[in-house]
Short mmCIF file of C-alpha atoms in Angstrom, two decimals:
data_model
loop_
_atom_site.label_atom_id
_atom_site.label_comp_id
_atom_site.label_asym_id
_atom_site.label_seq_id
_atom_site.Cartn_x
_atom_site.Cartn_y
_atom_site.Cartn_z
CA MET A 1 -21.20 16.74 54.03
CA SER A 2 -21.78 14.86 50.75
CA VAL A 3 -19.29 12.25 49.61
CA LEU A 4 -17.82 12.48 46.12
CA LEU A 5 -15.82 9.24 46.09
CA GLU A 6 -15.89 6.32 48.51
CA MET A 7 -13.70 3.22 48.40
CA ARG A 8 -15.05 0.34 50.52
CA GLN A 9 -12.93 -2.63 51.61
CA ILE A 10 -10.74 -2.59 48.49
CA THR A 11 -8.51 -5.65 48.17
CA LYS A 12 -6.13 -6.26 45.27
CA GLU A 13 -4.09 -9.43 44.93
CA PHE A 14 -1.31 -10.18 42.46
CA PRO A 15 0.39 -13.60 42.17
CA GLY A 16 2.01 -14.14 45.55
CA VAL A 17 1.34 -10.58 46.75
CA LYS A 18 -1.62 -8.88 48.44
CA ALA A 19 -1.02 -5.24 47.45
CA LEU A 20 -4.19 -3.92 49.10
CA ASP A 21 -6.00 -5.47 52.05
CA GLN A 22 -9.51 -4.09 52.72
CA VAL A 23 -8.59 -0.43 52.25
CA SER A 24 -11.36 2.13 52.76
CA PHE A 25 -11.53 5.93 52.51
CA SER A 26 -13.79 8.70 51.23
CA ILE A 27 -13.40 12.25 49.95
CA ALA A 28 -15.90 15.13 49.76
CA PRO A 29 -16.27 17.82 47.07
CA GLY A 30 -13.83 20.67 47.67
CA GLU A 31 -11.67 18.62 50.03
CA CYS A 32 -7.93 18.02 49.77
CA LEU A 33 -7.17 14.53 51.07
CA ALA A 34 -3.51 13.61 51.48
CA LEU A 35 -2.62 9.95 51.00
CA ILE A 36 0.66 9.00 52.67
CA GLY A 37 2.72 5.87 53.14
CA GLU A 38 6.15 4.43 52.48
CA ASN A 39 7.06 3.09 49.04
CA GLY A 40 5.27 -0.21 48.60
CA ALA A 41 2.49 0.75 51.04
CA GLY A 42 -0.12 0.42 48.28
CA LYS A 43 -0.74 4.05 47.32
CA SER A 44 -0.01 3.62 43.60
CA THR A 45 -2.04 0.40 43.39
CA LEU A 46 -5.00 2.08 45.06
CA MET A 47 -4.84 4.97 42.60
CA LYS A 48 -4.66 2.51 39.69
CA VAL A 49 -7.89 0.95 40.96
CA ILE A 50 -9.54 4.38 40.96
CA GLY A 51 -8.08 5.05 37.52
CA GLY A 52 -9.35 1.81 35.98
CA VAL A 53 -5.87 0.38 35.37
CA HIS A 54 -6.38 -2.42 37.92
CA GLN A 55 -9.61 -4.17 38.84
CA PRO A 56 -10.00 -4.86 42.57
CA THR A 57 -10.08 -8.48 43.70
CA SER A 58 -12.88 -7.45 46.05
CA GLY A 59 -14.47 -4.27 47.37
CA GLU A 60 -16.68 -1.53 46.00
CA VAL A 61 -16.34 2.00 44.61
CA PHE A 62 -19.05 4.65 44.96
CA VAL A 63 -19.26 8.04 43.22
CA TYR A 64 -21.80 10.46 44.71
CA GLY A 65 -23.42 7.53 46.52
CA LYS A 66 -23.91 5.40 43.41
CA LYS A 67 -21.95 2.22 42.86
CA ALA A 68 -19.43 2.73 40.05
CA GLU A 69 -17.87 0.15 37.77
CA ILE A 70 -14.44 1.34 36.69
CA HIS A 71 -13.09 -1.10 34.12
CA SER A 72 -10.87 1.26 32.14
CA VAL A 73 -9.16 4.65 32.13
CA ALA A 74 -12.03 5.90 29.95
CA ASP A 75 -14.54 4.86 32.65
CA SER A 76 -12.55 6.78 35.25
CA SER A 77 -12.34 9.90 33.07
CA ALA A 78 -16.08 9.71 32.35
CA LEU A 79 -16.71 9.84 36.11
CA GLY A 80 -14.73 13.11 36.29
CA ILE A 81 -11.48 11.73 37.66
CA GLY A 82 -8.20 13.25 36.40
CA PHE A 83 -4.61 12.26 37.14
CA VAL A 84 -1.24 13.94 37.49
CA HIS A 85 1.21 11.03 37.56
CA GLN A 86 4.43 10.71 39.57
CA GLU A 87 6.43 9.59 36.53
CA LEU A 88 6.08 11.90 33.57
CA ASN A 89 3.37 10.81 31.16
CA VAL A 90 3.91 13.21 28.26
CA LEU A 91 4.80 12.73 24.60
CA ASP A 92 7.99 14.71 24.13
CA ASN A 93 7.80 14.85 20.31
CA ILE A 94 4.65 16.99 20.20
CA ASP A 95 3.92 20.46 21.50
CA VAL A 96 2.42 21.59 24.80
CA ALA A 97 -1.12 22.12 23.48
CA GLY A 98 -1.04 18.72 21.80
CA ASN A 99 -0.16 17.07 25.13
CA ILE A 100 -2.82 18.94 27.08
CA TYR A 101 -5.56 17.89 24.64
CA LEU A 102 -4.15 14.51 23.65
CA GLY A 103 -7.10 12.26 22.75
CA ARG A 104 -9.49 15.23 23.04
CA GLU A 105 -8.33 17.27 20.06
CA GLU A 106 -10.53 20.00 18.61
CA ARG A 107 -11.73 18.78 15.20
CA LYS A 108 -13.79 20.03 12.28
CA PHE A 109 -14.66 17.77 9.35
CA GLY A 110 -12.18 15.28 10.83
CA LEU A 111 -9.28 17.75 10.81
CA ILE A 112 -7.53 18.92 13.99
CA ARG A 113 -8.12 22.63 14.69
CA LYS A 114 -4.67 23.42 16.02
CA ASN A 115 -5.21 27.15 16.47
CA GLU A 116 -8.28 26.52 18.60
CA MET A 117 -6.36 24.02 20.75
CA HIS A 118 -3.58 26.51 21.37
CA LYS A 119 -6.08 29.21 22.38
CA LYS A 120 -7.78 26.85 24.84
CA ALA A 121 -4.46 25.63 26.29
CA GLU A 122 -3.12 29.11 27.10
CA PRO A 123 -5.35 29.86 30.14
CA TRP A 124 -4.35 26.63 31.89
CA LEU A 125 -0.67 27.53 31.62
CA LYS A 126 -1.36 31.01 32.94
CA GLN A 127 -3.30 29.58 35.89
CA LEU A 128 -0.19 27.62 36.83
CA GLY A 129 2.13 30.59 36.28
CA LEU A 130 3.95 28.65 33.56
CA ASN A 131 5.61 31.11 31.18
CA ILE A 132 6.08 28.91 28.11
CA SER A 133 4.56 28.85 24.63
CA THR A 134 1.83 26.31 23.84
CA TYR A 135 3.81 25.70 20.62
CA SER A 136 6.93 24.57 22.52
CA LYS A 137 7.95 20.95 21.99
CA VAL A 138 7.77 19.10 25.29
CA LYS A 139 11.24 17.59 24.70
CA ASP A 140 12.67 21.11 24.97
CA LEU A 141 11.16 21.70 28.43
CA THR A 142 12.73 20.95 31.80
CA ILE A 143 11.33 18.08 33.86
CA GLY A 144 9.65 20.61 36.13
CA GLN A 145 7.95 22.29 33.18
CA GLN A 146 6.87 18.93 31.77
CA GLN A 147 5.23 18.06 35.08
CA MET A 148 3.39 21.38 35.06
CA VAL A 149 2.06 20.47 31.59
CA GLU A 150 0.62 17.28 33.10
CA ILE A 151 -1.10 19.34 35.78
CA ALA A 152 -2.50 21.65 33.11
CA LYS A 153 -3.85 18.62 31.24
CA ALA A 154 -5.71 17.39 34.33
CA LEU A 155 -7.12 20.86 34.97
CA SER A 156 -8.28 21.14 31.35
CA MET A 157 -10.48 18.04 31.76
CA ASN A 158 -12.71 19.92 34.23
CA ALA A 159 -12.48 16.95 36.55
CA ARG A 160 -14.49 16.77 39.79
CA LEU A 161 -11.60 14.89 41.41
CA ILE A 162 -7.93 15.38 40.55
CA ILE A 163 -5.40 12.88 41.86
CA MET A 164 -1.91 14.39 42.16
CA ASP A 165 0.84 11.79 42.62
CA GLU A 166 4.07 13.50 43.74
CA PRO A 167 3.20 16.59 41.65
CA THR A 168 5.95 18.79 43.10
CA SER A 169 8.82 16.30 42.97
CA SER A 170 10.58 18.31 40.25
CA LEU A 171 9.22 21.78 40.99
CA THR A 172 10.99 24.79 42.47
CA LEU A 173 9.74 26.50 45.61
CA GLN A 174 8.02 29.17 43.52
CA GLU A 175 6.31 26.58 41.32
CA THR A 176 5.31 24.57 44.39
CA ASP A 177 3.75 27.65 46.00
CA GLN A 178 1.85 28.30 42.75
CA LEU A 179 0.55 24.72 42.73
CA LEU A 180 -0.59 24.91 46.36
CA ALA A 181 -2.40 28.15 45.53
CA THR A 182 -4.02 26.39 42.56
CA ILE A 183 -5.21 23.59 44.86
CA GLU A 184 -6.89 26.18 47.09
CA SER A 185 -8.58 27.64 44.00
CA LEU A 186 -9.78 24.19 42.93
CA LYS A 187 -11.22 23.54 46.38
CA GLU A 188 -13.15 26.81 46.22
CA GLN A 189 -14.69 25.57 42.97
CA GLY A 190 -15.82 22.36 44.67
CA ILE A 191 -13.15 20.20 43.03
CA ALA A 192 -11.65 17.51 45.26
CA VAL A 193 -7.94 16.71 45.29
CA ILE A 194 -6.19 13.53 46.40
CA TYR A 195 -2.63 14.66 47.12
CA ILE A 196 0.07 12.00 47.31
CA SER A 197 3.46 13.27 48.42
CA HIS A 198 6.48 12.36 50.50
CA ARG A 199 7.02 16.07 51.19
CA LEU A 200 5.17 16.21 54.46
CA LYS A 201 5.62 19.97 54.91
CA GLU A 202 3.50 20.50 51.80
CA ILE A 203 0.81 18.24 53.22
CA GLU A 204 0.77 20.32 56.40
CA GLN A 205 0.00 23.34 54.21
CA CYS A 206 -2.66 21.96 51.88
CA ALA A 207 -4.42 18.90 53.36
CA ASP A 208 -7.80 18.95 55.08
CA ARG A 209 -7.40 15.32 56.05
CA VAL A 210 -4.67 12.67 55.92
CA VAL A 211 -5.13 8.94 55.29
CA ALA A 212 -2.10 6.67 55.83
CA LEU A 213 -1.42 3.25 54.32
CA ARG A 214 1.07 0.73 55.64
CA ASP A 215 1.74 -2.68 54.08
CA GLY A 216 -1.40 -2.40 51.96
CA LYS A 217 -3.73 -1.64 54.89
CA ASN A 218 -5.29 1.43 56.46
CA ALA A 219 -2.83 2.66 59.11
CA GLY A 220 -4.81 5.62 60.43
CA GLU A 221 -6.27 9.03 59.68
CA LEU A 222 -5.63 12.61 60.80
CA GLU A 223 -8.09 15.50 60.85
CA ARG A 224 -6.89 18.98 59.91
CA LYS A 225 -6.15 20.11 63.48
CA ASN A 226 -3.98 17.03 64.12
CA ILE A 227 -1.89 17.15 60.95
CA ASN A 228 1.78 17.61 61.77
CA TYR A 229 5.09 16.14 60.65
CA ASP A 230 5.68 13.80 63.60
CA ALA A 231 2.12 12.44 63.58
CA MET A 232 2.32 11.64 59.86
CA VAL A 233 5.71 9.93 60.16
CA LYS A 234 4.43 7.76 63.02
CA LEU A 235 1.41 6.66 60.97
CA MET A 236 3.59 5.85 57.95
CA VAL A 237 6.34 3.85 59.63
CA GLY A 238 4.54 2.67 62.78
CA ARG A 239 7.19 4.16 65.05
CA GLU A 240 8.94 7.38 65.95
CA LEU A 241 11.63 8.35 63.43
CA ASN A 242 14.68 10.30 64.59
CA ALA A 243 15.49 13.60 62.90
CA ILE A 244 15.78 12.80 59.21
CA TYR A 245 18.67 15.18 58.47
CA HIS A 246 21.27 13.78 60.84
CA LYS A 247 24.36 15.35 59.33
CA ILE A 248 27.52 13.53 60.42
CA GLU A 249 30.78 15.44 60.33
CA SER A 250 33.56 13.65 58.45
CA GLU A 251 37.23 14.28 57.91
CA LYS A 252 37.76 16.38 54.79
CA THR A 253 40.67 16.66 52.36
CA PRO A 254 40.38 20.02 50.52
CA GLY A 255 40.86 20.23 46.76
CA TYR A 256 40.23 16.52 46.14
CA PHE A 257 37.95 17.12 43.13
CA LYS A 258 38.34 20.21 40.93
CA VAL A 259 36.23 21.53 38.05
CA ARG A 260 37.84 24.27 35.98
CA ASN A 261 36.43 26.47 33.19
CA LEU A 262 33.56 24.09 32.42
CA ARG A 263 31.26 25.28 29.64
CA THR A 264 28.10 23.37 28.74
CA SER A 265 26.23 23.35 25.44
CA THR A 266 23.15 24.82 27.18
CA TYR A 267 25.08 27.82 28.55
CA PRO A 268 28.12 28.09 26.24
CA ASN A 269 29.19 31.56 27.43
CA ASP A 270 29.33 30.77 31.15
CA GLU A 271 32.27 29.05 32.85
CA ILE A 272 31.82 26.97 36.00
CA ASN A 273 34.62 26.63 38.55
CA PHE A 274 34.49 24.89 41.92
CA GLU A 275 36.37 22.52 44.22
CA LEU A 276 35.15 19.71 46.40
CA ALA A 277 36.87 18.12 49.39
CA ALA A 278 37.07 14.39 49.97
CA GLY A 279 34.45 13.60 52.61
CA GLU A 280 32.36 16.67 51.73
CA ILE A 281 28.74 16.89 50.61
CA LEU A 282 28.46 19.90 48.30
CA GLY A 283 24.86 20.91 47.63
CA PHE A 284 23.84 22.53 44.35
CA ALA A 285 20.72 24.70 44.55
CA GLY A 286 18.88 26.86 42.04
CA LEU A 287 15.62 27.27 40.20
CA VAL A 288 14.53 24.90 37.45
CA GLY A 289 16.56 25.76 34.34
CA ALA A 290 19.51 27.10 36.33
CA GLY A 291 21.86 24.63 34.64
CA ARG A 292 22.70 22.33 37.55
CA SER A 293 21.83 19.06 35.80
CA GLU A 294 23.67 20.23 32.69
CA VAL A 295 26.84 20.68 34.77
CA ALA A 296 26.45 17.17 36.22
CA GLN A 297 25.93 15.62 32.78
CA ALA A 298 28.93 17.46 31.34
CA ILE A 299 31.17 16.34 34.22
CA PHE A 300 30.08 12.72 33.74
CA GLY A 301 30.44 13.00 29.98
CA VAL A 302 26.92 12.11 28.86
CA ASP A 303 26.51 15.62 27.42
CA PRO A 304 29.69 16.75 25.63
CA ALA A 305 31.20 19.82 27.30
CA LEU A 306 32.43 22.66 25.10
CA ALA A 307 35.44 23.14 27.36
CA GLY A 308 36.66 22.33 30.82
CA GLU A 309 39.10 20.43 33.00
CA LEU A 310 38.54 17.86 35.75
CA GLU A 311 40.93 16.67 38.42
CA ILE A 312 40.54 13.90 41.00
CA ASP A 313 43.20 13.68 43.71
CA GLY A 314 45.77 15.43 41.50
CA LYS A 315 45.01 13.41 38.35
CA ASN A 316 43.61 15.14 35.25
CA LEU A 317 40.58 13.49 33.60
CA THR A 318 39.18 13.66 30.10
CA LEU A 319 35.55 14.75 29.95
CA ASN A 320 33.91 11.49 28.86
CA THR A 321 31.86 8.79 30.53
CA LYS A 322 34.32 5.95 30.05
CA GLU A 323 37.09 7.96 31.70
CA ALA A 324 34.75 9.02 34.52
CA ILE A 325 33.69 5.46 35.37
CA LYS A 326 37.27 4.21 35.14
CA ASN A 327 38.30 6.77 37.77
CA GLY A 328 35.38 6.26 40.15
CA LEU A 329 33.32 9.31 39.10
CA TYR A 330 29.64 8.34 38.92
CA LEU A 331 26.29 10.03 38.28
CA VAL A 332 22.91 9.13 39.77
CA PRO A 333 20.68 10.92 37.20
CA GLU A 334 17.60 13.04 37.79
CA ASP A 335 15.31 10.92 35.60
CA ARG A 336 15.91 7.36 36.76
CA LYS A 337 13.57 5.75 34.23
CA LYS A 338 15.04 7.49 31.21
CA SER A 339 18.71 7.64 32.16
CA GLY A 340 19.35 5.41 35.19
CA LEU A 341 17.75 2.07 34.36
CA VAL A 342 16.92 -0.31 31.56
CA LEU A 343 13.34 -0.86 32.66
CA GLU A 344 12.80 -4.13 30.79
CA MET A 345 15.89 -5.72 32.37
CA SER A 346 15.98 -7.48 35.74
CA ILE A 347 17.36 -6.05 38.97
CA ARG A 348 20.37 -8.35 38.61
CA GLU A 349 21.09 -7.21 35.06
CA ASN A 350 20.75 -3.52 35.95
CA MET A 351 23.07 -3.90 38.93
CA SER A 352 25.92 -5.36 36.88
CA LEU A 353 25.48 -3.23 33.77
CA PRO A 354 28.14 -0.52 34.38
CA SER A 355 30.72 -3.10 35.49
CA LEU A 356 29.76 -5.92 33.15
CA CYS A 357 33.36 -6.60 32.15
CA ASP A 358 34.04 -7.65 35.74
CA TYR A 359 31.35 -10.34 35.51
CA SER A 360 32.14 -11.77 32.09
CA LYS A 361 34.82 -13.93 30.55
CA LYS A 362 35.30 -14.53 26.82
CA GLY A 363 32.00 -12.82 26.15
CA LEU A 364 30.02 -14.96 28.63
CA ILE A 365 28.47 -13.50 31.78
CA ALA A 366 29.23 -15.29 35.05
CA LYS A 367 25.65 -15.53 36.32
CA SER A 368 26.65 -16.70 39.79
CA ALA A 369 28.92 -13.69 40.39
CA GLU A 370 26.28 -11.35 38.95
CA LYS A 371 23.64 -12.89 41.22
CA LYS A 372 25.91 -12.53 44.26
CA LEU A 373 26.41 -8.81 43.49
CA ALA A 374 22.66 -8.26 43.13
CA GLY A 375 21.92 -10.10 46.37
CA GLU A 376 24.46 -8.04 48.32
CA GLN A 377 23.08 -4.74 47.02
CA ILE A 378 19.45 -5.78 47.52
CA ASP A 379 20.26 -6.48 51.18
CA LYS A 380 22.39 -3.36 51.66
CA MET A 381 19.91 -1.02 49.93
CA ARG A 382 16.90 -2.77 51.53
CA ILE A 383 15.18 -3.21 48.17
CA LYS A 384 11.77 -4.78 48.77
CA VAL A 385 11.54 -7.62 46.21
CA PRO A 386 11.18 -11.41 46.44
CA ASP A 387 14.26 -11.98 44.23
CA ASP A 388 16.61 -10.34 41.73
CA SER A 389 14.73 -11.59 38.63
CA TYR A 390 12.03 -8.90 38.86
CA THR A 391 12.25 -6.35 36.07
CA ALA A 392 12.84 -2.71 37.02
CA ASN A 393 9.54 -1.54 35.51
CA THR A 394 7.55 -3.61 38.05
CA LEU A 395 9.04 -1.82 41.08
CA SER A 396 8.01 1.28 43.00
CA GLY A 397 9.87 4.54 42.39
CA GLY A 398 11.76 4.20 45.65
CA ASN A 399 13.01 0.71 44.86
CA GLN A 400 13.98 1.79 41.33
CA GLN A 401 16.09 4.59 42.80
CA LYS A 402 17.78 2.13 45.14
CA ILE A 403 18.83 0.00 42.15
CA VAL A 404 20.43 3.04 40.51
CA LEU A 405 22.30 3.79 43.73
CA GLY A 406 23.22 0.18 44.34
CA LYS A 407 24.95 -0.38 41.01
CA TRP A 408 27.35 2.50 41.70
CA MET A 409 27.84 1.66 45.39
CA SER A 410 29.25 -1.71 44.38
CA MET A 411 32.00 0.03 42.38
CA ASN A 412 33.60 1.99 45.26
CA PRO A 413 32.89 5.59 44.20
CA ARG A 414 35.51 8.29 44.70
CA VAL A 415 33.27 11.13 43.49
CA ILE A 416 29.52 10.69 43.08
CA ILE A 417 26.91 13.14 41.81
CA PHE A 418 23.37 12.73 43.16
CA ASP A 419 20.89 14.58 40.93
CA GLU A 420 17.58 14.85 42.84
CA PRO A 421 18.42 11.72 44.89
CA THR A 422 15.13 11.52 46.83
CA ARG A 423 12.66 12.55 44.14
CA GLY A 424 9.52 10.46 44.77
CA ILE A 425 11.09 8.66 47.73
CA ASP A 426 9.24 8.03 51.00
CA ILE A 427 10.38 9.33 54.37
CA GLY A 428 11.88 6.03 55.52
CA ALA A 429 13.83 5.47 52.29
CA ARG A 430 15.02 9.09 52.38
CA SER A 431 16.53 8.50 55.79
CA GLU A 432 18.30 5.41 54.44
CA ILE A 433 19.71 7.36 51.48
CA TYR A 434 20.95 10.14 53.76
CA ASP A 435 22.60 7.50 55.95
CA LEU A 436 24.27 6.13 52.83
CA MET A 437 25.52 9.59 51.84
CA ASN A 438 26.95 10.13 55.32
CA GLU A 439 28.59 6.70 55.15
CA LEU A 440 30.17 7.48 51.78
CA ALA A 441 31.42 10.87 53.00
CA GLY A 442 32.85 9.19 56.09
CA LYS A 443 34.87 6.91 53.80
CA GLY A 444 36.34 9.90 51.97
CA CYS A 445 34.01 9.96 48.96
CA ALA A 446 33.37 13.45 47.53
CA ILE A 447 29.65 14.03 46.98
CA ILE A 448 27.80 16.55 44.82
CA MET A 449 24.07 16.69 45.67
CA ILE A 450 21.76 18.55 43.29
CA SER A 451 18.34 19.08 44.84
CA SER A 452 15.26 21.25 44.48
CA ASP A 453 14.19 20.31 48.03
CA MET A 454 15.31 23.27 50.13
CA GLU A 455 15.13 21.34 53.42
CA GLU A 456 17.31 18.61 51.92
CA VAL A 457 19.93 21.05 50.65
CA LEU A 458 20.11 22.89 53.96
CA GLY A 459 20.00 19.71 56.04
CA MET A 460 22.62 17.59 54.27
CA SER A 461 25.16 19.96 52.70
CA ASP A 462 28.52 21.07 54.09
CA ARG A 463 28.51 23.93 51.57
CA ILE A 464 25.98 25.06 48.98
CA CYS A 465 26.76 26.27 45.45
CA VAL A 466 23.88 28.23 43.93
CA MET A 467 23.28 28.63 40.20
CA HIS A 468 21.20 31.00 38.08
CA GLU A 469 20.83 30.68 34.29
CA GLY A 470 24.13 28.86 33.82
CA LYS A 471 26.16 30.98 36.21
CA LEU A 472 27.52 30.00 39.63
CA THR A 473 26.23 32.98 41.60
CA GLY A 474 27.70 32.13 44.97
CA THR A 475 28.81 29.55 47.52
CA LEU A 476 27.52 29.42 51.09
CA ASN A 477 29.33 27.93 54.07
CA ARG A 478 27.23 26.09 56.65
CA GLU A 479 27.09 29.02 59.08
CA GLU A 480 25.61 31.15 56.27
CA PHE A 481 22.78 28.72 55.43
CA SER A 482 19.21 29.99 55.23
CA GLU A 483 16.37 29.73 52.73
CA GLU A 484 16.60 33.48 52.14
CA ALA A 485 20.34 33.37 51.40
CA VAL A 486 19.88 30.53 48.89
CA MET A 487 16.93 32.18 47.16
CA GLN A 488 18.71 35.53 46.84
CA LEU A 489 21.52 33.82 44.95
CA ALA A 490 19.08 31.64 42.98
CA VAL A 491 17.27 34.65 41.53
CA ASN A 492 20.57 36.53 41.16
#
């Protein structure tokens, strides 16, 4: 079998950190190679070497047997390498076609031929089963739709190798199935795919081979016949991991948190009503665009609700963020980079941001108290950093998510909304977050968990509310849980 891409003994060092230590792997035309590892294992750094973002400290890259020098993104693209990034890499102020052909616009006499671009963009959307107009502004799309636009962009480049970094992290089951079918189609055309995902069940479905990284080094490899969940987990963490969804029963106080007649600006004609017990984890399921995140944002007050009433432990609340935080109602948002963090600020500064008044006096911040808070949360959340001065934009997705969680954990939540809590999070960190959720529930915290991961919803919820196009179509008790029951309500 010929080799399309080969990485030999790749080492990458940053000041004080060896991110990659003699990593090697290869991929053949028409092969789907899954790259797995915990957050911080070196996967993203390795892909940045392939993409020309980072230059290796040592090691060699070969494309079709010839040594390749990849000094820039342009060099990588010229070699037929396309990317679908974990964090969205779209321009939300231009339309879909403009994003797909960004930097490769159709021109005549120096002028962009917009009609031609839209015609060429349409087939890529159809191939992905994405029913949107090429004229739609990206800012008007859901996160799942935006990620599909990124996939369409990579496909449009006619790449020989497409690297997909957590491509399904915001996709529904139907969209995920469509993507996996697309990968099979690409393989039949001789196009190779490097598939990076923490969703190991997907890897079982699509991968021909698995390569695992641990602490920046090769940890092992699995051939197709040996790919299974337990084998992958063992390679990633170096040990057996107990069942990830270890639901712990907690004492519940019914009617602790109540939402009445809530109407959002996205679905102004639909009212949402539900109750949540103290100590309960209430899952919210539904397809992309069902309105789950809109409900969360309206409850927390970041998106003004048209109407509605909230009650925590018998006390009525006004629908605004200040009132929510004052009463221990917090939101861990879906898009951590856009809504959960100030990326240019340090870990310490992000941790204290929502409770800054507690760490300041006469307009001056008490740095020692702020540093103590950050240190406690770094230890509790197991955030992998040398110290709290590192800025959020230098951290892996998993560690960024832990900062978002940590800043609320320090404020003793009474009700907390997790919107896609494990998006882009590795298997070990997922287990830690589930432990944290169980711990919070055990202390009487009421938890709303919005997730597009069916296994997560079924594994962690006490009850599941299902939404479809702004309506709450049903609520399932634990004995009624099944994928079929959820999907029937999700499609109404």
